[in-house]
Short mmCIF file of C-alpha atoms and ligand atoms in Angstrom, two decimals:
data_model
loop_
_atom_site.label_atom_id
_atom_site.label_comp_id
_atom_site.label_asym_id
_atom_site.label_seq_id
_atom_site.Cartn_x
_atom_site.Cartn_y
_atom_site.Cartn_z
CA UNK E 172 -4.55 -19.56 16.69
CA UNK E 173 -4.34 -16.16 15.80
CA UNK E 174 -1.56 -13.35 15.49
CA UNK E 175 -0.55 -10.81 18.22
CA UNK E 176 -0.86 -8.20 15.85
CA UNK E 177 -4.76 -9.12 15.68
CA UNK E 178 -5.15 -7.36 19.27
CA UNK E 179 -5.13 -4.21 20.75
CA UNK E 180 -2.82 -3.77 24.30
CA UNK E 181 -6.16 -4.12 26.31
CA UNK E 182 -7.31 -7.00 24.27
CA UNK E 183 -3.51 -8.52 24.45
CA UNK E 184 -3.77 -7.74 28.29
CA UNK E 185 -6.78 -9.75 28.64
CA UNK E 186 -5.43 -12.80 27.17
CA UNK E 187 -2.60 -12.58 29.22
CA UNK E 188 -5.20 -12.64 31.92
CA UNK E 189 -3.03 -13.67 35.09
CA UNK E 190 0.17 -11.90 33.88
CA UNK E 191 1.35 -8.60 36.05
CA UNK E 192 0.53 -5.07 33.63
CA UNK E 193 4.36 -4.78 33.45
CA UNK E 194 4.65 -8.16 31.88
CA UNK E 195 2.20 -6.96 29.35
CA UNK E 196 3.93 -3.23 28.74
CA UNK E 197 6.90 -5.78 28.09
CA UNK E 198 5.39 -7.79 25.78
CA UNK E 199 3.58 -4.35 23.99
CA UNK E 200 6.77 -2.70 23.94
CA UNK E 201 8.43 -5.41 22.32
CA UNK E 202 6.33 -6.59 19.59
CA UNK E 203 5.38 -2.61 18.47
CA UNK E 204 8.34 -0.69 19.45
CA UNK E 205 11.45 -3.32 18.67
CA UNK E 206 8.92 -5.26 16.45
CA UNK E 207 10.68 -8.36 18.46
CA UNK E 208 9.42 -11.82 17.87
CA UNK E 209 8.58 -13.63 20.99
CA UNK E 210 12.05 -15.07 21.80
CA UNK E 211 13.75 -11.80 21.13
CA UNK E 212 11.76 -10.53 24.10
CA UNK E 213 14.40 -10.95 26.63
CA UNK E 214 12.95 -8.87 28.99
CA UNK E 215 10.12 -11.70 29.91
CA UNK E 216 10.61 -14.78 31.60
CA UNK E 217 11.68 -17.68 29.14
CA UNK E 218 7.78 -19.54 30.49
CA UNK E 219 6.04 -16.62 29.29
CA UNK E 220 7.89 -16.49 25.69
CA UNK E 221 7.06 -20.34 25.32
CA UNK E 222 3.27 -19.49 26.50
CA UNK E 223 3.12 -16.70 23.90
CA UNK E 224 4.50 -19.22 21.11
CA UNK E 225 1.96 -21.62 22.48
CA UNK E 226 -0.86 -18.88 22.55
CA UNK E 227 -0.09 -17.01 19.13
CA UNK E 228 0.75 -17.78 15.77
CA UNK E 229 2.26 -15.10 13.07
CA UNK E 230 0.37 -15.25 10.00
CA UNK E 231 3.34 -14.80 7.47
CA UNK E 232 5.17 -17.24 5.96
CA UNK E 233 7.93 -16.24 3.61
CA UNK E 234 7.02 -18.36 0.22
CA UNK E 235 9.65 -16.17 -2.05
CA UNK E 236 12.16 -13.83 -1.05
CA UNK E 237 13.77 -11.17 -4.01
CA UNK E 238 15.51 -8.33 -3.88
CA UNK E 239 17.12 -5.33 -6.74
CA UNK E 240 19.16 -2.75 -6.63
CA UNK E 241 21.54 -4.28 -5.04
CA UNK E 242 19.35 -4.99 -2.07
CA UNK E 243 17.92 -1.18 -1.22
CA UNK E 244 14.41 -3.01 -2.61
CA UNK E 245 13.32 -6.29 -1.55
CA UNK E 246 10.00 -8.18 -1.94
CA UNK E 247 8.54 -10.90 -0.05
CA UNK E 248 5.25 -13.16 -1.37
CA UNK E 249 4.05 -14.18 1.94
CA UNK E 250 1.73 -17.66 2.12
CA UNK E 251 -1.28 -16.79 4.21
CA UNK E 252 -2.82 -19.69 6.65
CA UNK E 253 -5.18 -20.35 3.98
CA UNK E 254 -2.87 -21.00 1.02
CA UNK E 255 -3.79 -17.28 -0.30
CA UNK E 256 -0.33 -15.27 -0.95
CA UNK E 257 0.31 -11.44 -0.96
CA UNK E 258 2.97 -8.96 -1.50
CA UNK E 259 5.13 -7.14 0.73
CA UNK E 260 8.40 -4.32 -0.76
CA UNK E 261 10.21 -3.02 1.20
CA UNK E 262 12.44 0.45 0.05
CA UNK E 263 15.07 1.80 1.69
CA UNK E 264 16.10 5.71 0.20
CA UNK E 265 18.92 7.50 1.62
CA UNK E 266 15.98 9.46 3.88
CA UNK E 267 13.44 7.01 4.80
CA UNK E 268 12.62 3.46 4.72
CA UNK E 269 9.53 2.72 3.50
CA UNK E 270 7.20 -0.69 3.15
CA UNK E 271 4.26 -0.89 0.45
CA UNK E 272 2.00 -3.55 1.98
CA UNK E 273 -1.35 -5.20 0.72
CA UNK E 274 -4.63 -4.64 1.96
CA UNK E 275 -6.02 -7.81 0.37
CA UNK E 276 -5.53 -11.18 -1.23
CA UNK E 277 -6.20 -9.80 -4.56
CA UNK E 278 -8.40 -7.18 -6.04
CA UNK E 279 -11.60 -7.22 -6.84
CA UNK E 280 -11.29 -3.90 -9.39
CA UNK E 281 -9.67 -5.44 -12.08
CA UNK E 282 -7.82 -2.75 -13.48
CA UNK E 283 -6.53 -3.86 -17.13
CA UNK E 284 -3.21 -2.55 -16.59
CA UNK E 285 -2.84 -3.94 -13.03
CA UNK E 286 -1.27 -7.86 -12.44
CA UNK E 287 -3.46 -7.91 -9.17
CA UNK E 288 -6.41 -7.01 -11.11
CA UNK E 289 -5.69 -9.19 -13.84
CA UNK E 290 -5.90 -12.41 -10.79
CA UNK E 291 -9.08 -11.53 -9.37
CA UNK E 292 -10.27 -11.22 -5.99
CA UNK E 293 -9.30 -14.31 -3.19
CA UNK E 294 -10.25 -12.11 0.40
CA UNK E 295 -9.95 -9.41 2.81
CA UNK E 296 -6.60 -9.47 4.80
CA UNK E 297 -7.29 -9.12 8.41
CA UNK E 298 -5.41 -6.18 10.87
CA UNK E 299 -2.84 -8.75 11.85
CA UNK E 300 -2.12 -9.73 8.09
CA UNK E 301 -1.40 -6.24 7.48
CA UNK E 302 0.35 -5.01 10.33
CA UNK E 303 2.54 -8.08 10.08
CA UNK E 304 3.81 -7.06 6.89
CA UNK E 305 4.91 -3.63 8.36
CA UNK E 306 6.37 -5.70 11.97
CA UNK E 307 8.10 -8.04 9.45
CA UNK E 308 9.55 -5.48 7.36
CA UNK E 309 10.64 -3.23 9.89
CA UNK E 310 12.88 -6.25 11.33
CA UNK E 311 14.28 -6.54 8.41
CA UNK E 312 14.69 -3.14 7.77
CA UNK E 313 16.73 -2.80 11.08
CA UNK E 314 19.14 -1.33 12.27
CA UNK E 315 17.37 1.38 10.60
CA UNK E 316 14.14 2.55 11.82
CA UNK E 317 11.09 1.83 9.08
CA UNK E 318 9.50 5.27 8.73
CA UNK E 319 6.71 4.93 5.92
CA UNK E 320 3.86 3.04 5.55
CA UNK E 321 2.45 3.11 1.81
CA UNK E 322 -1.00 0.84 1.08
CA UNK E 323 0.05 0.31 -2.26
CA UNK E 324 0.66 -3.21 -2.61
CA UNK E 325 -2.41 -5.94 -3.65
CA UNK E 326 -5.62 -4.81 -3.30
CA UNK E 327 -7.82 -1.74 -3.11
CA UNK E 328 -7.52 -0.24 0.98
CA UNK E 329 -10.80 0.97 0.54
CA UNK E 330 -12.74 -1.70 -0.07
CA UNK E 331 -11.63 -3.42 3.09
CA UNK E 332 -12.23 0.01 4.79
CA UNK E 333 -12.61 -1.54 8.61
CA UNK E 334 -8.63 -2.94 8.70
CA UNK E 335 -7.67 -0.53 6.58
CA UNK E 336 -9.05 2.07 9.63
CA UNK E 337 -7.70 -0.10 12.04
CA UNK E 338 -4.04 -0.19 10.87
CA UNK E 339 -3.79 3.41 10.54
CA UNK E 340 -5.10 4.36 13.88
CA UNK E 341 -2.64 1.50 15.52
CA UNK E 342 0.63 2.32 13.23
CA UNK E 343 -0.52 5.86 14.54
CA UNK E 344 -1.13 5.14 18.35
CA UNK E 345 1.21 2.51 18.76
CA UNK E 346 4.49 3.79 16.44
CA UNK E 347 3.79 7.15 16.41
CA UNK E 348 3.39 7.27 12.30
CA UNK E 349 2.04 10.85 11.96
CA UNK E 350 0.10 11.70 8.29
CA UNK E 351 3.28 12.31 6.42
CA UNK E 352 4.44 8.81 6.87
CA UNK E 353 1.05 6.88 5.93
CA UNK E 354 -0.02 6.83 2.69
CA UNK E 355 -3.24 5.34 1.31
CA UNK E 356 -3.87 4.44 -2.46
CA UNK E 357 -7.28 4.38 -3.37
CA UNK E 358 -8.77 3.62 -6.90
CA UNK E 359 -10.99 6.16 -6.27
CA UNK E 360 -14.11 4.17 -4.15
CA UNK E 361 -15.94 8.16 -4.18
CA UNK E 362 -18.30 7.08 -1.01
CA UNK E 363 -15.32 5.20 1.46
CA UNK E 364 -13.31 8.40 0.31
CA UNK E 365 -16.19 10.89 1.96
CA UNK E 366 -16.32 8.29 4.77
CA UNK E 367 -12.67 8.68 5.24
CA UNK E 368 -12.40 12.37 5.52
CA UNK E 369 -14.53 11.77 8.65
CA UNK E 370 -12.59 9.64 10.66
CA UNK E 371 -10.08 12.49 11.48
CA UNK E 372 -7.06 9.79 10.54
CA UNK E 373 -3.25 11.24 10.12
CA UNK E 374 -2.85 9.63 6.60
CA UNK E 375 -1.79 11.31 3.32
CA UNK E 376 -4.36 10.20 0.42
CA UNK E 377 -3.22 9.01 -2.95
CA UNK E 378 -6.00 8.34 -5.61
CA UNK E 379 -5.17 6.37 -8.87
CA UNK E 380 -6.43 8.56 -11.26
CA UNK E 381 -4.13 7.28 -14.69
CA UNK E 382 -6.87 9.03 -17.19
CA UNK E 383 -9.04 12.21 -16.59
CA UNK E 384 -11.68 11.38 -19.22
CA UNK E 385 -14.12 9.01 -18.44
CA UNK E 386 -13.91 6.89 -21.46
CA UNK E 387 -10.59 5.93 -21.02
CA UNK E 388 -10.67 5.79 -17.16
CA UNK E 389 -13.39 3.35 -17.75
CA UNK E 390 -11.28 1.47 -19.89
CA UNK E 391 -8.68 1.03 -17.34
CA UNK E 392 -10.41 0.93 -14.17
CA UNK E 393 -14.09 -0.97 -14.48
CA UNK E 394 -15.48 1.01 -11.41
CA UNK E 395 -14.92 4.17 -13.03
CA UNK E 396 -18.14 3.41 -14.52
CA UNK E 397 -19.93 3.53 -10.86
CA UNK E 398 -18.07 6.46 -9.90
CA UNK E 399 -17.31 8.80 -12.73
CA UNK E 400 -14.60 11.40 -12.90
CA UNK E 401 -17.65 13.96 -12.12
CA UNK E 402 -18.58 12.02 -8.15
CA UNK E 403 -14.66 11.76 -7.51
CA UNK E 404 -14.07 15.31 -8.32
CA UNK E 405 -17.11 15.50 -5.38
CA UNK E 406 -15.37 12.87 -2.83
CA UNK E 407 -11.67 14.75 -3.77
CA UNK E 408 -13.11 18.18 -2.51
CA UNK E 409 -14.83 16.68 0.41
CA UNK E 410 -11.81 15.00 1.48
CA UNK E 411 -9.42 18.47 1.26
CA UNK E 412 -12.55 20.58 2.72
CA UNK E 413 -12.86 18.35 5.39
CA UNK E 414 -9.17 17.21 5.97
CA UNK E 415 -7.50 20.19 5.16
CA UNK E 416 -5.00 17.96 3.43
CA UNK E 417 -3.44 18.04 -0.20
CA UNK E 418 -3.68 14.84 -1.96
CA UNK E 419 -2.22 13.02 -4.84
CA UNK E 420 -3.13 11.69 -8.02
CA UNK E 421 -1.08 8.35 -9.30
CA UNK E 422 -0.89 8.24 -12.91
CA UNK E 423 0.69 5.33 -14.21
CA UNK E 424 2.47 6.52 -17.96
CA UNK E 425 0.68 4.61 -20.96
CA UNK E 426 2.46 4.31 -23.98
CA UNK E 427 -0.41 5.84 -26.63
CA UNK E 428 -2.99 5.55 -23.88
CA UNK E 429 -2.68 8.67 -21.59
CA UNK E 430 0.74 9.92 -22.15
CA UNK E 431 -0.74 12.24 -25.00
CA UNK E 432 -0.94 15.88 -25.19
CA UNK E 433 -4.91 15.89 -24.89
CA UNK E 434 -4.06 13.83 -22.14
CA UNK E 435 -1.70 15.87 -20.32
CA UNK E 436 -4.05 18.86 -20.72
CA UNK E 437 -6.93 16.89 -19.08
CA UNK E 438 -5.10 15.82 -16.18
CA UNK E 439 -3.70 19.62 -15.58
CA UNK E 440 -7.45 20.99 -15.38
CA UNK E 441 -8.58 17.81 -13.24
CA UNK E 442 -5.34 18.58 -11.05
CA UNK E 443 -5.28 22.26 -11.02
CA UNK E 444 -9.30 22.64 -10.04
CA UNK E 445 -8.37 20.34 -6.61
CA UNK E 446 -4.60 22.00 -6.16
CA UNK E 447 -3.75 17.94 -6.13
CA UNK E 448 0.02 16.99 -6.71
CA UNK E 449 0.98 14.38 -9.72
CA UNK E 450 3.00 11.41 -9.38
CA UNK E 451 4.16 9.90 -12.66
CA UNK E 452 4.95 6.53 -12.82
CA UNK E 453 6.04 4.50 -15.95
CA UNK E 454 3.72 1.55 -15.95
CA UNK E 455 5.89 -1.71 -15.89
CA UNK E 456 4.28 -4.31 -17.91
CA UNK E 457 1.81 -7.25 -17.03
CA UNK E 458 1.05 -10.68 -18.57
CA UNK E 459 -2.39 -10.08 -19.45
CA UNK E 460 -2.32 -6.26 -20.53
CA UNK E 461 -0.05 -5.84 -23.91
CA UNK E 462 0.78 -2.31 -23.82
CA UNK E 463 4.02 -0.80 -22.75
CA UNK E 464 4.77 1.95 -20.61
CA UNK E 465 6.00 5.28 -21.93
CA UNK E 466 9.38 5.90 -22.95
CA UNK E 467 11.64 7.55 -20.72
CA UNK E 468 12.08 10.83 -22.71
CA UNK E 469 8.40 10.79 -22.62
CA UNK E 470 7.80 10.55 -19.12
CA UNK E 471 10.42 13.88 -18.85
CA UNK E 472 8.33 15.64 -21.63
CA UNK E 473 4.74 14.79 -20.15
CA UNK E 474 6.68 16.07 -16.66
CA UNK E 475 7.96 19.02 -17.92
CA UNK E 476 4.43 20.02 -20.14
CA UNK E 477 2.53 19.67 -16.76
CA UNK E 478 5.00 21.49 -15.09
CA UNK E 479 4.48 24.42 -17.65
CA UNK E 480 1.20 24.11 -17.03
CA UNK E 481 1.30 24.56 -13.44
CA UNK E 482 1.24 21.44 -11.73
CA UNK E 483 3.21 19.96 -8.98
CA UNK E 484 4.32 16.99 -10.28
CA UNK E 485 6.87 13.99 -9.22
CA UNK E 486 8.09 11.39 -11.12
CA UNK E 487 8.11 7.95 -8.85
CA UNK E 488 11.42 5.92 -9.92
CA UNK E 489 10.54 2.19 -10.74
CA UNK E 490 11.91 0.83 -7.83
CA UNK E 491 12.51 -2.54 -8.62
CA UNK E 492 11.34 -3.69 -11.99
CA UNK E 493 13.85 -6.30 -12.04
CA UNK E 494 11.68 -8.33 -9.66
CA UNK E 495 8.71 -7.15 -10.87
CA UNK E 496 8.12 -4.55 -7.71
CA UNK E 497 4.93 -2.92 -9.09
CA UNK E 498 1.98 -3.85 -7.52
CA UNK E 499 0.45 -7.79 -7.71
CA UNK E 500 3.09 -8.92 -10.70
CA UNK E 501 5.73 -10.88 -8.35
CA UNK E 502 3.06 -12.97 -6.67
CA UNK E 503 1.41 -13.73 -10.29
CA UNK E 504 4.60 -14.91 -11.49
CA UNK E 505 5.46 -16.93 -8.79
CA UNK E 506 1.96 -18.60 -8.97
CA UNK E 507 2.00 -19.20 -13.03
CA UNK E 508 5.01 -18.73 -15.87
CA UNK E 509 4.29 -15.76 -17.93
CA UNK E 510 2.21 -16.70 -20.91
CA UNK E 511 2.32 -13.97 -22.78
CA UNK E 512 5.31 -11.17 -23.95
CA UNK E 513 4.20 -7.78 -23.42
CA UNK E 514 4.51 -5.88 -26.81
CA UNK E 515 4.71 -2.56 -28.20
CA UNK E 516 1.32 -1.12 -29.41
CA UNK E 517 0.93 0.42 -33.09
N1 SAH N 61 -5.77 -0.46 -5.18
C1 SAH N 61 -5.07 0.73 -4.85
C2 SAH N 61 -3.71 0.46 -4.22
C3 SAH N 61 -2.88 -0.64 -4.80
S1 SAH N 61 -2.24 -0.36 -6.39
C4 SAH N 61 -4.95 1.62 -6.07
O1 SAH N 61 -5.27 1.18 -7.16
O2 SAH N 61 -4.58 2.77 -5.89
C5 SAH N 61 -0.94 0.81 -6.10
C6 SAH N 61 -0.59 1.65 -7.31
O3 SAH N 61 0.06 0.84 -8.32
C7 SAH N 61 -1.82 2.27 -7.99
O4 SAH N 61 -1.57 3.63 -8.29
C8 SAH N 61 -1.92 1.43 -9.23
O5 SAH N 61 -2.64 2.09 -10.24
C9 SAH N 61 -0.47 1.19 -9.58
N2 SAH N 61 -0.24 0.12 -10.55
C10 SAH N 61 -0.93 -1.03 -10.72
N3 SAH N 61 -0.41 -1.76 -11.72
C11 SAH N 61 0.62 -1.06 -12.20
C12 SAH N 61 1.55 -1.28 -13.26
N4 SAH N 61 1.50 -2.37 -14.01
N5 SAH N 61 2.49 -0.33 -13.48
C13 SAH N 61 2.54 0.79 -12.72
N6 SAH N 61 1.70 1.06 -11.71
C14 SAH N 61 0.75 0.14 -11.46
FE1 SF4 N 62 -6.98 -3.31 -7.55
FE2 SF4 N 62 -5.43 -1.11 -7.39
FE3 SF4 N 62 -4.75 -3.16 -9.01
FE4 SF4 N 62 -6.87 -1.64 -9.60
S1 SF4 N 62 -4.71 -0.96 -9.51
S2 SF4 N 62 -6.81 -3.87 -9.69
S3 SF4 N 62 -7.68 -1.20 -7.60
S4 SF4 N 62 -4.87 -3.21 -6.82
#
């Protein structure tokens, strides 16, 4: 048994085969626009709610259940049919709600800094998975209305490029999210980038740049050494030349790593040359990678130097580090007690 969110509405409307298209615009309307379970669908016959239990089966079950500041961030590790487990946060701001979801079971990068890299790589998640995590958190979200989708959870969108395609163009189509309210984080996978660009998708693109050398960049994230600084500058300008879209480089704040002055000066001319906008993020610490984050006076200073330098640059808030929000950490956690105590490098 599968999940409703699998289909599209003329897939859904064949399964329904003898049921009246009214019965299905019901159903539709229910499960994308009021992101209803089946027995919230009042509008349908009580028969055809106990068929559709009968017929589908939603592929989330809660397995832990946190929340911070004082509840405006929660975070769900969902247990998959298969045993695998994922991350969903959801963030509510004062002027839009937004849910980070995963694209996979894992990662496959490895990224040193990164919990989910530090676990590995257990599978794809499927269209329902992911749009489940959106239907799930928008009920919970309610009564207000979610309005942003970020991929920024476990795993790397790109790499499972058809359902990462696939959600888009359905949150799109079917709840009218428009490119300002999708976001997709990419590690920087240069070809699925170019690929991207093509498909003519309302999304905003964020690419995890976190060092604009290639030594260290290769240091943090392995497949830098496929696709160098040089081919993403390539896939970056494709993607704006062929979207006519900004995008945005993630740069996680490094204590001694890439929070230095040379640093800062390599991301401005890696910035400036594709007019991209920086978000700075302290990096909140993981079991297996024993450096800190920056301090929070450095974080202003390494703002305010790019600033001077000409770059538009944000700093993301840590949105709840109490329950270990950033990506992959809660679901490692949950699975095995921390073994080690992140420390301060020399
Ligand atoms: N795989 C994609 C999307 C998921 S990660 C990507 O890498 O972009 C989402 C964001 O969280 C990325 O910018 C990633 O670099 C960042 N991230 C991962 N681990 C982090 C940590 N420990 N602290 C801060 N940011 C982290
Ligand atoms: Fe994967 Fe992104 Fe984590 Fe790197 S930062 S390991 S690409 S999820």
């Amino acid at each position: 048994m599968s999940s409703a969110y699998e289909y599209t509405k003329e897939q859904l409307g064949d399964l329904l085969g003898d049921e009246p298209r009214y019965r299905v615009d019901q159903v539709w309307h229910g499960l994308w626009n009021e992101a209803q379970t089946f027995s919230e669908i009042t509008t349908i016959p009580r028969t055809l709610r106990s068929r559709l239990h009968e017929q589908f089966k939603p592929s989330l079950e809660v397995a832990n259940d946190v929340q911070s500041d004082r509840g405006v961030t929660r975070k769900w590790v969902f247990r998959l049919f298969d045993g695998a487990t994922i991350e969903t946060v959801l963030m509510s701001y004062e002027d839009r709600v937004t849910v980070c979801v995963s694209s996979q079971a894992g990662c496959g990068v490895g990224c040193t800094f990164c919990a989910t890299g530090q676990a590995g790589f257990t599978r794809h998640l499927t269209t329902g998975e992911v749009i489940e995590q959106v239907m799930f958190a928008a009920r919970e979200a309610a009564p207000r209305r979610l309005s942003n989708v970020v991929f920024m959870g476990m795993g790397e969108p790109l790499e499972n490029y058809r359902v990462t395609v696939d959600v888009v163009k359905r949150l799109h189509e079917y709840r009218g999210l428009s490119a300002r309210h999708l976001t997709v984080s990419t590690v920087g996978v240069a070809p699925a980038i170019e690929r991207l660009a093509k498909e003519g998708l309302p999304l905003t693109l964020a690419v995890s740049l976190h060092a604009a050398n290639n030594e260290t960049r290769s240091e943090l994230i392995p497949l830098n050494r496929r696709y160098p600084l040089e081919r993403l500058h390539q896939a970056c300008l494709n993607w704006i030349a062929t979207t006519s879209r900004r995008l945005s480089f993630e740069w996680a704040l490094i204590d001694g790593v890439n929070d230095t002055e040379q640093a800062m000066h390599e991301l401005a001319s890696y910035a400036q040359s594709l007019r991209a906008h920086v978000n700075l993020i302290p990096l909140n610490p993981t079991p297996g990678y024993l450096v800190l984050g920056s301090s929070a006076k450095r974080v202003h200073e390494f703002r305010d130097g790019l600033e001077a330098l000409g770059i538009n640059v944000t700093v993301r808030n840590t949105r709840g580090r109490s329950i270990d929000a950033a990506c992959g950490q809660l679901a490692s956690v949950t699975n095995a007690k921390r073994r080690l105590i992140p420390v301060r490098s020399a």
